Tab-separated table of N, CA and C in Angstrom:
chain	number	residue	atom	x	y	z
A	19	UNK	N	-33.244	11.980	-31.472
A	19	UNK	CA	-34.167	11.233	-32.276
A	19	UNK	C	-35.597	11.296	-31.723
A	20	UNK	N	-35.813	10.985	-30.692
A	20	UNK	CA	-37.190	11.028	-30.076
A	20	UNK	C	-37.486	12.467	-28.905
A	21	UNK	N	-36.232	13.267	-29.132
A	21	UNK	CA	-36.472	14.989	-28.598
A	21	UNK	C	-37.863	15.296	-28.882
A	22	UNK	N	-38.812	15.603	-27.573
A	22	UNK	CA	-39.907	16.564	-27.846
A	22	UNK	C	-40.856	15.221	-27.146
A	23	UNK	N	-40.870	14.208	-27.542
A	23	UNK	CA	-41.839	13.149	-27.791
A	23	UNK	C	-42.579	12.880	-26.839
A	24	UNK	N	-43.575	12.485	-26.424
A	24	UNK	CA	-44.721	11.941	-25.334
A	24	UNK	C	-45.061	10.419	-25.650
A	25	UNK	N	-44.311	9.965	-24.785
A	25	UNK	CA	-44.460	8.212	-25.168
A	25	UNK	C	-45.296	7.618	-23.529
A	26	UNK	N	-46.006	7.199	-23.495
A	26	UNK	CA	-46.670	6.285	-22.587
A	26	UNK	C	-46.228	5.117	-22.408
A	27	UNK	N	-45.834	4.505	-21.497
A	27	UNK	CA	-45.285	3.360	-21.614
A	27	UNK	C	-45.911	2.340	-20.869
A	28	UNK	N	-47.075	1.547	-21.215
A	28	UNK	CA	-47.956	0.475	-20.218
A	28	UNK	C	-47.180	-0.603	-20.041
A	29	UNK	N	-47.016	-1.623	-18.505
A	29	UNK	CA	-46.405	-2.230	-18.227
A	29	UNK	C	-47.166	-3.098	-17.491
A	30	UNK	N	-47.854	-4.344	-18.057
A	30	UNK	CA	-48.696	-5.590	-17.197
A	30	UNK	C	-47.407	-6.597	-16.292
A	31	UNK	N	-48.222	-7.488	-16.115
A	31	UNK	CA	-48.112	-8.586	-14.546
A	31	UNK	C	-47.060	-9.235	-15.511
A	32	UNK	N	-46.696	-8.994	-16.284
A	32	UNK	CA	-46.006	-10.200	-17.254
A	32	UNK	C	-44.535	-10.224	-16.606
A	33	UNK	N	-43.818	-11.583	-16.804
A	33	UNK	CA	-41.966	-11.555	-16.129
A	33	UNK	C	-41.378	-11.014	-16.713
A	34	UNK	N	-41.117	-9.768	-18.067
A	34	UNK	CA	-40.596	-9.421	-18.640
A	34	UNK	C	-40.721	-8.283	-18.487
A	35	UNK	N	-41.420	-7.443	-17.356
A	35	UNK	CA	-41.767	-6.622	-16.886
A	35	UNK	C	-40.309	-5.549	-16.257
A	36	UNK	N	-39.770	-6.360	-15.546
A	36	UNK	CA	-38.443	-6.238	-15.089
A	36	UNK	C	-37.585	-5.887	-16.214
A	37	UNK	N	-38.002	-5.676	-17.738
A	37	UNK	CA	-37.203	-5.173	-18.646
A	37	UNK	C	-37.357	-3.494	-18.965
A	38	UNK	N	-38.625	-3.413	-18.630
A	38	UNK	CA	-38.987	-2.054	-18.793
A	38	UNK	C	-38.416	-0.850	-18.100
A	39	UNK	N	-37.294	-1.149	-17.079
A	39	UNK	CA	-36.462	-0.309	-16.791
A	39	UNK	C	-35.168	-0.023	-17.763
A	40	UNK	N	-34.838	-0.656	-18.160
A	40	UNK	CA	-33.947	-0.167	-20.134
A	40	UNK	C	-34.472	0.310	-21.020
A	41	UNK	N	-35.902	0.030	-21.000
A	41	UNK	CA	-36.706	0.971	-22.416
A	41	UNK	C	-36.762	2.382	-21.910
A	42	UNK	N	-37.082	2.880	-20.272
A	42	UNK	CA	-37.646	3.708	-19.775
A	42	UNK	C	-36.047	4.725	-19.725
A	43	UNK	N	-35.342	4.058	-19.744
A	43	UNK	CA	-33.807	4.831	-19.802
A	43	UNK	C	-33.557	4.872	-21.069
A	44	UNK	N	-33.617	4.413	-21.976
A	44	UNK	CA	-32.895	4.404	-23.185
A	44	UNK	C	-33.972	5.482	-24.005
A	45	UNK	N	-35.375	5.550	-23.672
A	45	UNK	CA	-36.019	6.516	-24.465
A	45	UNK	C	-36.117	7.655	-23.818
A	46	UNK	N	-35.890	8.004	-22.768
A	46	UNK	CA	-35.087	9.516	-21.769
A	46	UNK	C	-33.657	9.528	-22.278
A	47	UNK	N	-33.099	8.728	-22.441
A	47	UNK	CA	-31.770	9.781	-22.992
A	47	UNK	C	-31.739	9.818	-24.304
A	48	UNK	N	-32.971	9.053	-25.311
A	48	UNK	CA	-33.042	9.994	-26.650
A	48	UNK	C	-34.035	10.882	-26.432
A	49	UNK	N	-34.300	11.546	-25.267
A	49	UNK	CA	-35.292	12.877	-25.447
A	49	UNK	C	-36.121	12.788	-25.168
A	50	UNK	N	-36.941	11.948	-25.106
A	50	UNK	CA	-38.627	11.335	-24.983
A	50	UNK	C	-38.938	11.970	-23.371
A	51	UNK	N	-39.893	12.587	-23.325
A	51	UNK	CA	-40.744	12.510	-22.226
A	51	UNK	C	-41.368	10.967	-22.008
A	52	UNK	N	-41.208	10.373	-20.897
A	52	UNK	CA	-41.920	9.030	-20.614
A	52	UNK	C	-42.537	9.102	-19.395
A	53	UNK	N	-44.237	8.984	-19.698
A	53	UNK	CA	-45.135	8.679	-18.661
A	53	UNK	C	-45.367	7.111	-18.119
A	54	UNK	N	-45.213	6.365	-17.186
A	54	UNK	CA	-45.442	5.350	-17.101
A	54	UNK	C	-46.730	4.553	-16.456
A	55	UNK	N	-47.453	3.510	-16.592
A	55	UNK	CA	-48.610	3.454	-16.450
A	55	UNK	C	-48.394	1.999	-15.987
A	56	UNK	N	-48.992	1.847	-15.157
A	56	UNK	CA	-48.901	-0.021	-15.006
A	56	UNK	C	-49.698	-0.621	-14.100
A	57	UNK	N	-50.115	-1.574	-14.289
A	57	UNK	CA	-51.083	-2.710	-13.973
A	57	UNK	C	-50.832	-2.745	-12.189
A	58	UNK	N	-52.006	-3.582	-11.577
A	58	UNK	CA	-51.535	-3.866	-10.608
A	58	UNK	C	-50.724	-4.711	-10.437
A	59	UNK	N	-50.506	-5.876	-11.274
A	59	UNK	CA	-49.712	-7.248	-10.907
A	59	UNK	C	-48.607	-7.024	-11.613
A	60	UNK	N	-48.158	-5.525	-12.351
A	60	UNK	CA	-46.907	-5.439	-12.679
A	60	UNK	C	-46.341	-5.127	-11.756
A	61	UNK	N	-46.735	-4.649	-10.843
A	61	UNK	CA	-46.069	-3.815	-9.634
A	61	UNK	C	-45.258	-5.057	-8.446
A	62	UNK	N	-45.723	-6.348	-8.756
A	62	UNK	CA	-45.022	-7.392	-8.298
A	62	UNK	C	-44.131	-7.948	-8.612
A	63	UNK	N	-43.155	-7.495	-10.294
A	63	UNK	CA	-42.182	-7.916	-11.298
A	63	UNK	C	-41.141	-6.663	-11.212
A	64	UNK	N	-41.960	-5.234	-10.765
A	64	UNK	CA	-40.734	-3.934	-11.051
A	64	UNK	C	-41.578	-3.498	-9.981
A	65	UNK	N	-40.986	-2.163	-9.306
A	65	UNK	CA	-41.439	-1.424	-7.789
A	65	UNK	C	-41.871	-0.056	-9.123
A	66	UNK	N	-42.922	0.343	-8.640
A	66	UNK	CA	-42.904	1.705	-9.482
A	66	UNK	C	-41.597	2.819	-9.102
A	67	UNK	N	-41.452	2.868	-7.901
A	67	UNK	CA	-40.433	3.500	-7.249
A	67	UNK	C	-39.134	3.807	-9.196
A	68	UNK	N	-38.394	2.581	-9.115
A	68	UNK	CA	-37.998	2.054	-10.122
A	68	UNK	C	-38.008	3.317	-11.160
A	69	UNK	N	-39.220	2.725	-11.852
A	69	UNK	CA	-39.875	3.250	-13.037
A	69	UNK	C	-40.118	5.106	-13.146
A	70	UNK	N	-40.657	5.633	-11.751
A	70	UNK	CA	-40.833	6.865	-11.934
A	70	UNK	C	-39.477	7.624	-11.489
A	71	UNK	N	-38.333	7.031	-10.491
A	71	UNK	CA	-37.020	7.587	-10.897
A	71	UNK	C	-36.578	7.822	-11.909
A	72	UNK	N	-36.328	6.714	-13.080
A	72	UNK	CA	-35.689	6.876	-13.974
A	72	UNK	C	-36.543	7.562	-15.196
A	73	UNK	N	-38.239	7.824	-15.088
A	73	UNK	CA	-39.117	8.311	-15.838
A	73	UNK	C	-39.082	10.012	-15.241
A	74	UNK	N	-38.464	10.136	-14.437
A	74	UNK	CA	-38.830	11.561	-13.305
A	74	UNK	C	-40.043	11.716	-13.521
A	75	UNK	N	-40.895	10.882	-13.934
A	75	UNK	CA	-42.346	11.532	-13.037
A	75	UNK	C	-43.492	10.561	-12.619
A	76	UNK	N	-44.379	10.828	-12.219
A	76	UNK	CA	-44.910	9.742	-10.810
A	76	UNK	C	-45.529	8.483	-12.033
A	77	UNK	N	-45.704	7.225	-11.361
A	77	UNK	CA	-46.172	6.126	-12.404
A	77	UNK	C	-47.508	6.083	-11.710
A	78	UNK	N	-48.391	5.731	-12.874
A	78	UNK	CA	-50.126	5.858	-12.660
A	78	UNK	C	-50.608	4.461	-12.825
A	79	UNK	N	-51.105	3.627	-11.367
A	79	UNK	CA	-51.319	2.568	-11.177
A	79	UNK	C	-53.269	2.478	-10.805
A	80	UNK	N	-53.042	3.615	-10.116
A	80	UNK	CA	-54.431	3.752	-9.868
A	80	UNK	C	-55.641	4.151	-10.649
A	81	UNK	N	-57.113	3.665	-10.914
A	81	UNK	CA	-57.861	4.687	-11.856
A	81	UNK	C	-58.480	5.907	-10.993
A	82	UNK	N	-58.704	5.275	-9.692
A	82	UNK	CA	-59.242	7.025	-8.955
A	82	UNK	C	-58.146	6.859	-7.689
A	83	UNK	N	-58.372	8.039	-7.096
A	83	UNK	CA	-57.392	8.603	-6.042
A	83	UNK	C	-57.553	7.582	-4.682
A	84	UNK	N	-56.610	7.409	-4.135
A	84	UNK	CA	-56.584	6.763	-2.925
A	84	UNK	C	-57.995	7.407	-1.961
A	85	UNK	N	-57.844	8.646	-2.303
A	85	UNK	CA	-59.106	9.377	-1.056
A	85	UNK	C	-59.810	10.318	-1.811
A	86	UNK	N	-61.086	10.525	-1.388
A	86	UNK	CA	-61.972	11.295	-2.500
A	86	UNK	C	-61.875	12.634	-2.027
A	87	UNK	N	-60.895	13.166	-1.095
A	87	UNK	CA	-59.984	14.561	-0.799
A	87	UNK	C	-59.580	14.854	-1.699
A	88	UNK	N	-58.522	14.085	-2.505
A	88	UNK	CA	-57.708	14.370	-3.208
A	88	UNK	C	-58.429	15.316	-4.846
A	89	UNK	N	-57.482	16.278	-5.824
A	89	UNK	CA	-58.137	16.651	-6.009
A	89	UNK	C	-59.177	16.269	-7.648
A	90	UNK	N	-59.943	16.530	-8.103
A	90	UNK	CA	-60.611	15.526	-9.275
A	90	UNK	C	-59.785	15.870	-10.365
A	91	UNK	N	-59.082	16.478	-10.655
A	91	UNK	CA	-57.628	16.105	-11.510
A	91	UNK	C	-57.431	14.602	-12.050
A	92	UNK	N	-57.190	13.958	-10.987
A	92	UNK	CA	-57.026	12.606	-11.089
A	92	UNK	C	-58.169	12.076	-11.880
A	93	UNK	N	-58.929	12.180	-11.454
A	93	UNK	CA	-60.307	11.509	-12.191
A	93	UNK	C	-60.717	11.639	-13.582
A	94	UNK	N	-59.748	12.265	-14.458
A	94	UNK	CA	-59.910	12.564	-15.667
A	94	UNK	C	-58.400	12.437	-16.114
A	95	UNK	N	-57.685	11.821	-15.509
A	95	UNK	CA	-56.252	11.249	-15.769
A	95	UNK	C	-55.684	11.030	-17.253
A	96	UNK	N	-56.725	9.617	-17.464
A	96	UNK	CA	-56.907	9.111	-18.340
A	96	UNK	C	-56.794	10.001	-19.634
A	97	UNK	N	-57.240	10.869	-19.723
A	97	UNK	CA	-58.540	12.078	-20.810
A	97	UNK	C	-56.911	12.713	-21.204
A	98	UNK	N	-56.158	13.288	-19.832
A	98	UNK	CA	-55.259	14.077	-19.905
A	98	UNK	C	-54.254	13.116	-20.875
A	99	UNK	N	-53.764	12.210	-20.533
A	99	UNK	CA	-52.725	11.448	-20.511
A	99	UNK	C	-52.741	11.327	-22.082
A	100	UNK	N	-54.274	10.423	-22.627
A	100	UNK	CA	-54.788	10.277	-24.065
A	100	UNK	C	-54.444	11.470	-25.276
A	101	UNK	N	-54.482	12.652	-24.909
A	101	UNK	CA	-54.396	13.609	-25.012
A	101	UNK	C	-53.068	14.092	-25.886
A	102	UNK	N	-52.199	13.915	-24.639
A	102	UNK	CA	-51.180	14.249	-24.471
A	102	UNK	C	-49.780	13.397	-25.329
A	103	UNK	N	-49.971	12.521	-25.406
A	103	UNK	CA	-49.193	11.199	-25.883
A	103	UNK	C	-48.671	11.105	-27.679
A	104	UNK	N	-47.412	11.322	-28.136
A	104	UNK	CA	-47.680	10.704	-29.443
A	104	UNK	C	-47.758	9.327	-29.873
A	105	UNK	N	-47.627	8.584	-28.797
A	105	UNK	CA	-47.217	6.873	-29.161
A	105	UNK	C	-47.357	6.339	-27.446
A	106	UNK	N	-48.337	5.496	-27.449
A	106	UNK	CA	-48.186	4.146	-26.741
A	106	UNK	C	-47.590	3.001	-26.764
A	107	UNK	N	-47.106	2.571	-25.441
A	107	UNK	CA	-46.254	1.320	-26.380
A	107	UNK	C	-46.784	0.433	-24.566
A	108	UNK	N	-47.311	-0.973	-24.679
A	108	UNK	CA	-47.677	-1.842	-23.643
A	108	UNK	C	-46.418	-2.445	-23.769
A	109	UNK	N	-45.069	-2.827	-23.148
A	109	UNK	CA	-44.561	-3.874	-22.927
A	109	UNK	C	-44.299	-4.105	-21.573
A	110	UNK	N	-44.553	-5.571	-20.967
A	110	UNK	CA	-44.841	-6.873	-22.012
A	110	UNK	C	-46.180	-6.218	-21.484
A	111	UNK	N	-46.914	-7.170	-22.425
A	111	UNK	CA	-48.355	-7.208	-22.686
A	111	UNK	C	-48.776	-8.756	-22.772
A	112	UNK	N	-49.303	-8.465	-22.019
A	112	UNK	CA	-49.991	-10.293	-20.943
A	112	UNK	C	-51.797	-10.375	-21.907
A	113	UNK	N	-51.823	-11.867	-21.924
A	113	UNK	CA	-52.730	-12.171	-22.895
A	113	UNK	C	-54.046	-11.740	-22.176
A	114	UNK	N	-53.885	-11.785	-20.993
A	114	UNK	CA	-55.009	-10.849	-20.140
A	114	UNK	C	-55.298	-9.680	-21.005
A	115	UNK	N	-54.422	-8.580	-20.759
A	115	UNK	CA	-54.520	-7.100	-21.173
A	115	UNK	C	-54.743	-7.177	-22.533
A	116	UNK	N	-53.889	-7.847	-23.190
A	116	UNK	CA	-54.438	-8.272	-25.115
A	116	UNK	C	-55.812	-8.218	-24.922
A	117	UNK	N	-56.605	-8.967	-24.355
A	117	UNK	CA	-58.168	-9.822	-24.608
A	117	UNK	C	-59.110	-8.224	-23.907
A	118	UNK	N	-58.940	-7.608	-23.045
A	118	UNK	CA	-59.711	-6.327	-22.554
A	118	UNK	C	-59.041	-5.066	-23.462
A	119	UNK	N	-57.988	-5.282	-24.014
A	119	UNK	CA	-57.753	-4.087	-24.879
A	119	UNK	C	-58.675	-4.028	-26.437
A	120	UNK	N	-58.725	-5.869	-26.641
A	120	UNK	CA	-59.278	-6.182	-28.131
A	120	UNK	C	-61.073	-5.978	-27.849
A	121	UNK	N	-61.425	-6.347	-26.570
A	121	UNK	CA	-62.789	-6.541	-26.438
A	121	UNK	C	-63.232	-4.961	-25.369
A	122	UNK	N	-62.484	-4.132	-25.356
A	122	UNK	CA	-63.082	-2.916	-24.834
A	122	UNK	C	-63.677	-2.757	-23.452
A	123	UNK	N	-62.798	-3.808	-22.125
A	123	UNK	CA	-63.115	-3.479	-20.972
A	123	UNK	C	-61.927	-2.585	-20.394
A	124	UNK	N	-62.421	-1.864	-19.334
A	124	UNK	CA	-61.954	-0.853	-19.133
A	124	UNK	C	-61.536	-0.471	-17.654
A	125	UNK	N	-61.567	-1.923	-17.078
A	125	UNK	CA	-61.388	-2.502	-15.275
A	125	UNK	C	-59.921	-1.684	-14.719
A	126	UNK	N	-59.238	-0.776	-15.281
A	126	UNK	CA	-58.484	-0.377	-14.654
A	126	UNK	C	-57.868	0.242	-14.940
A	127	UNK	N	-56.637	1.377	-14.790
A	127	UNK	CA	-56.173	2.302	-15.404
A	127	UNK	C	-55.707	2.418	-16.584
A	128	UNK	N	-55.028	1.260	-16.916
A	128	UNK	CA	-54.144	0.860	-18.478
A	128	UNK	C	-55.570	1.181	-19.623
A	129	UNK	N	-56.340	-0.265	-19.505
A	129	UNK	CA	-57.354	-0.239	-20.253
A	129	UNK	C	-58.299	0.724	-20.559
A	130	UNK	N	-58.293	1.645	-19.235
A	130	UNK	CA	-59.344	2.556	-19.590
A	130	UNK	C	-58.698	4.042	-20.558
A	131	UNK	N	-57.104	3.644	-19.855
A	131	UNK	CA	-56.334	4.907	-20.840
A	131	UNK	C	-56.093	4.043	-22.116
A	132	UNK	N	-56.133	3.211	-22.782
A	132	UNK	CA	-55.689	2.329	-24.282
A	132	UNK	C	-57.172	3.120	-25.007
A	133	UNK	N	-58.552	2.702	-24.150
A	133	UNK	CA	-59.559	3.012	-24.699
A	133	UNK	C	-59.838	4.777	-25.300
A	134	UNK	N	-59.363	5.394	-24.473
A	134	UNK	CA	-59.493	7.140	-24.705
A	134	UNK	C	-58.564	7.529	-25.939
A	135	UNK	N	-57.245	6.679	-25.810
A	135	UNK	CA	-56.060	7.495	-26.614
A	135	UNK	C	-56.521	8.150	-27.980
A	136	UNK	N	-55.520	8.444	-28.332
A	136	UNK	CA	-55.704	9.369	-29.814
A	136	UNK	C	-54.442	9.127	-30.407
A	137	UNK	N	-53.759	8.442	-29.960
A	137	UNK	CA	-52.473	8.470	-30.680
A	137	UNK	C	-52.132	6.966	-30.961
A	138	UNK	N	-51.313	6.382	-31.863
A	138	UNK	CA	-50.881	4.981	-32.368
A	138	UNK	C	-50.646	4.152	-30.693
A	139	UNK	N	-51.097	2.844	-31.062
A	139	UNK	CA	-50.846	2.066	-29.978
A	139	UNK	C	-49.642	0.637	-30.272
A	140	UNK	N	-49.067	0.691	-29.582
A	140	UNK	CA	-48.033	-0.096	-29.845
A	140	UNK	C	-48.135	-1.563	-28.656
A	141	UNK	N	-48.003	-3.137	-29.343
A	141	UNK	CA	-48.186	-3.643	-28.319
A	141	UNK	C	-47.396	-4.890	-28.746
């Protein structure tokens, strides 16, 4: 059903956060490629660890690189990711992230990738 697909999956500080390991399995074994993206204060409800096992590929918490070594790839993350995606989906989505997604701030990786996308946003 979802074979082929590029789904993004944003994950805020919210307690329901800890659910997003069943969405992240259940839309990999209908096919979906799943990138995962998440807040800093989600990372206190689920371990990314978690999330990019069962996503097989790394979860994007950061907006620039730990070290300015690393290479500027990263720094246009966002651009790639937007790009790339047929469907976003934020769950849960904390009235925080609602209010900077509706009013266009862009303080951190989620928000600044919601702002670039090109594809339907789901929240």
């Amino acid at each position: 059903m979802l074979k082929g697909k590029h789904i993004i999956l944003g994950v805020t500080g919210g307690i329901a956060a800890y659910k997003t390991a069943w969405l992240v399995r259940e839309f990999v074994k209908a096919g979906a490629e799943v990138q995962v993206v998440m807040t800093r204060s989600a990372t206190e409800f689920i371990t990314p660890l978690t999330l990019s096992t069962l996503s097989q590929r790394e979860v994007v918490i950061e907006m620039f690189p730990p070290s300015p070594d690393q290479p500027t790839m990263q720094w246009t993350k966002h651009i790639e990711l937007a790009v790339w995606a047929d469907i976003m989906l934020v769950a849960p989505a904390t009235a925080n992230s609602l209010a900077k997604f509706a009013h266009g701030l862009a303080d951190n990786f989620l928000s600044t990738l919601v702002l670039a996308l090109r594809c339907p946003l789901a929240v």
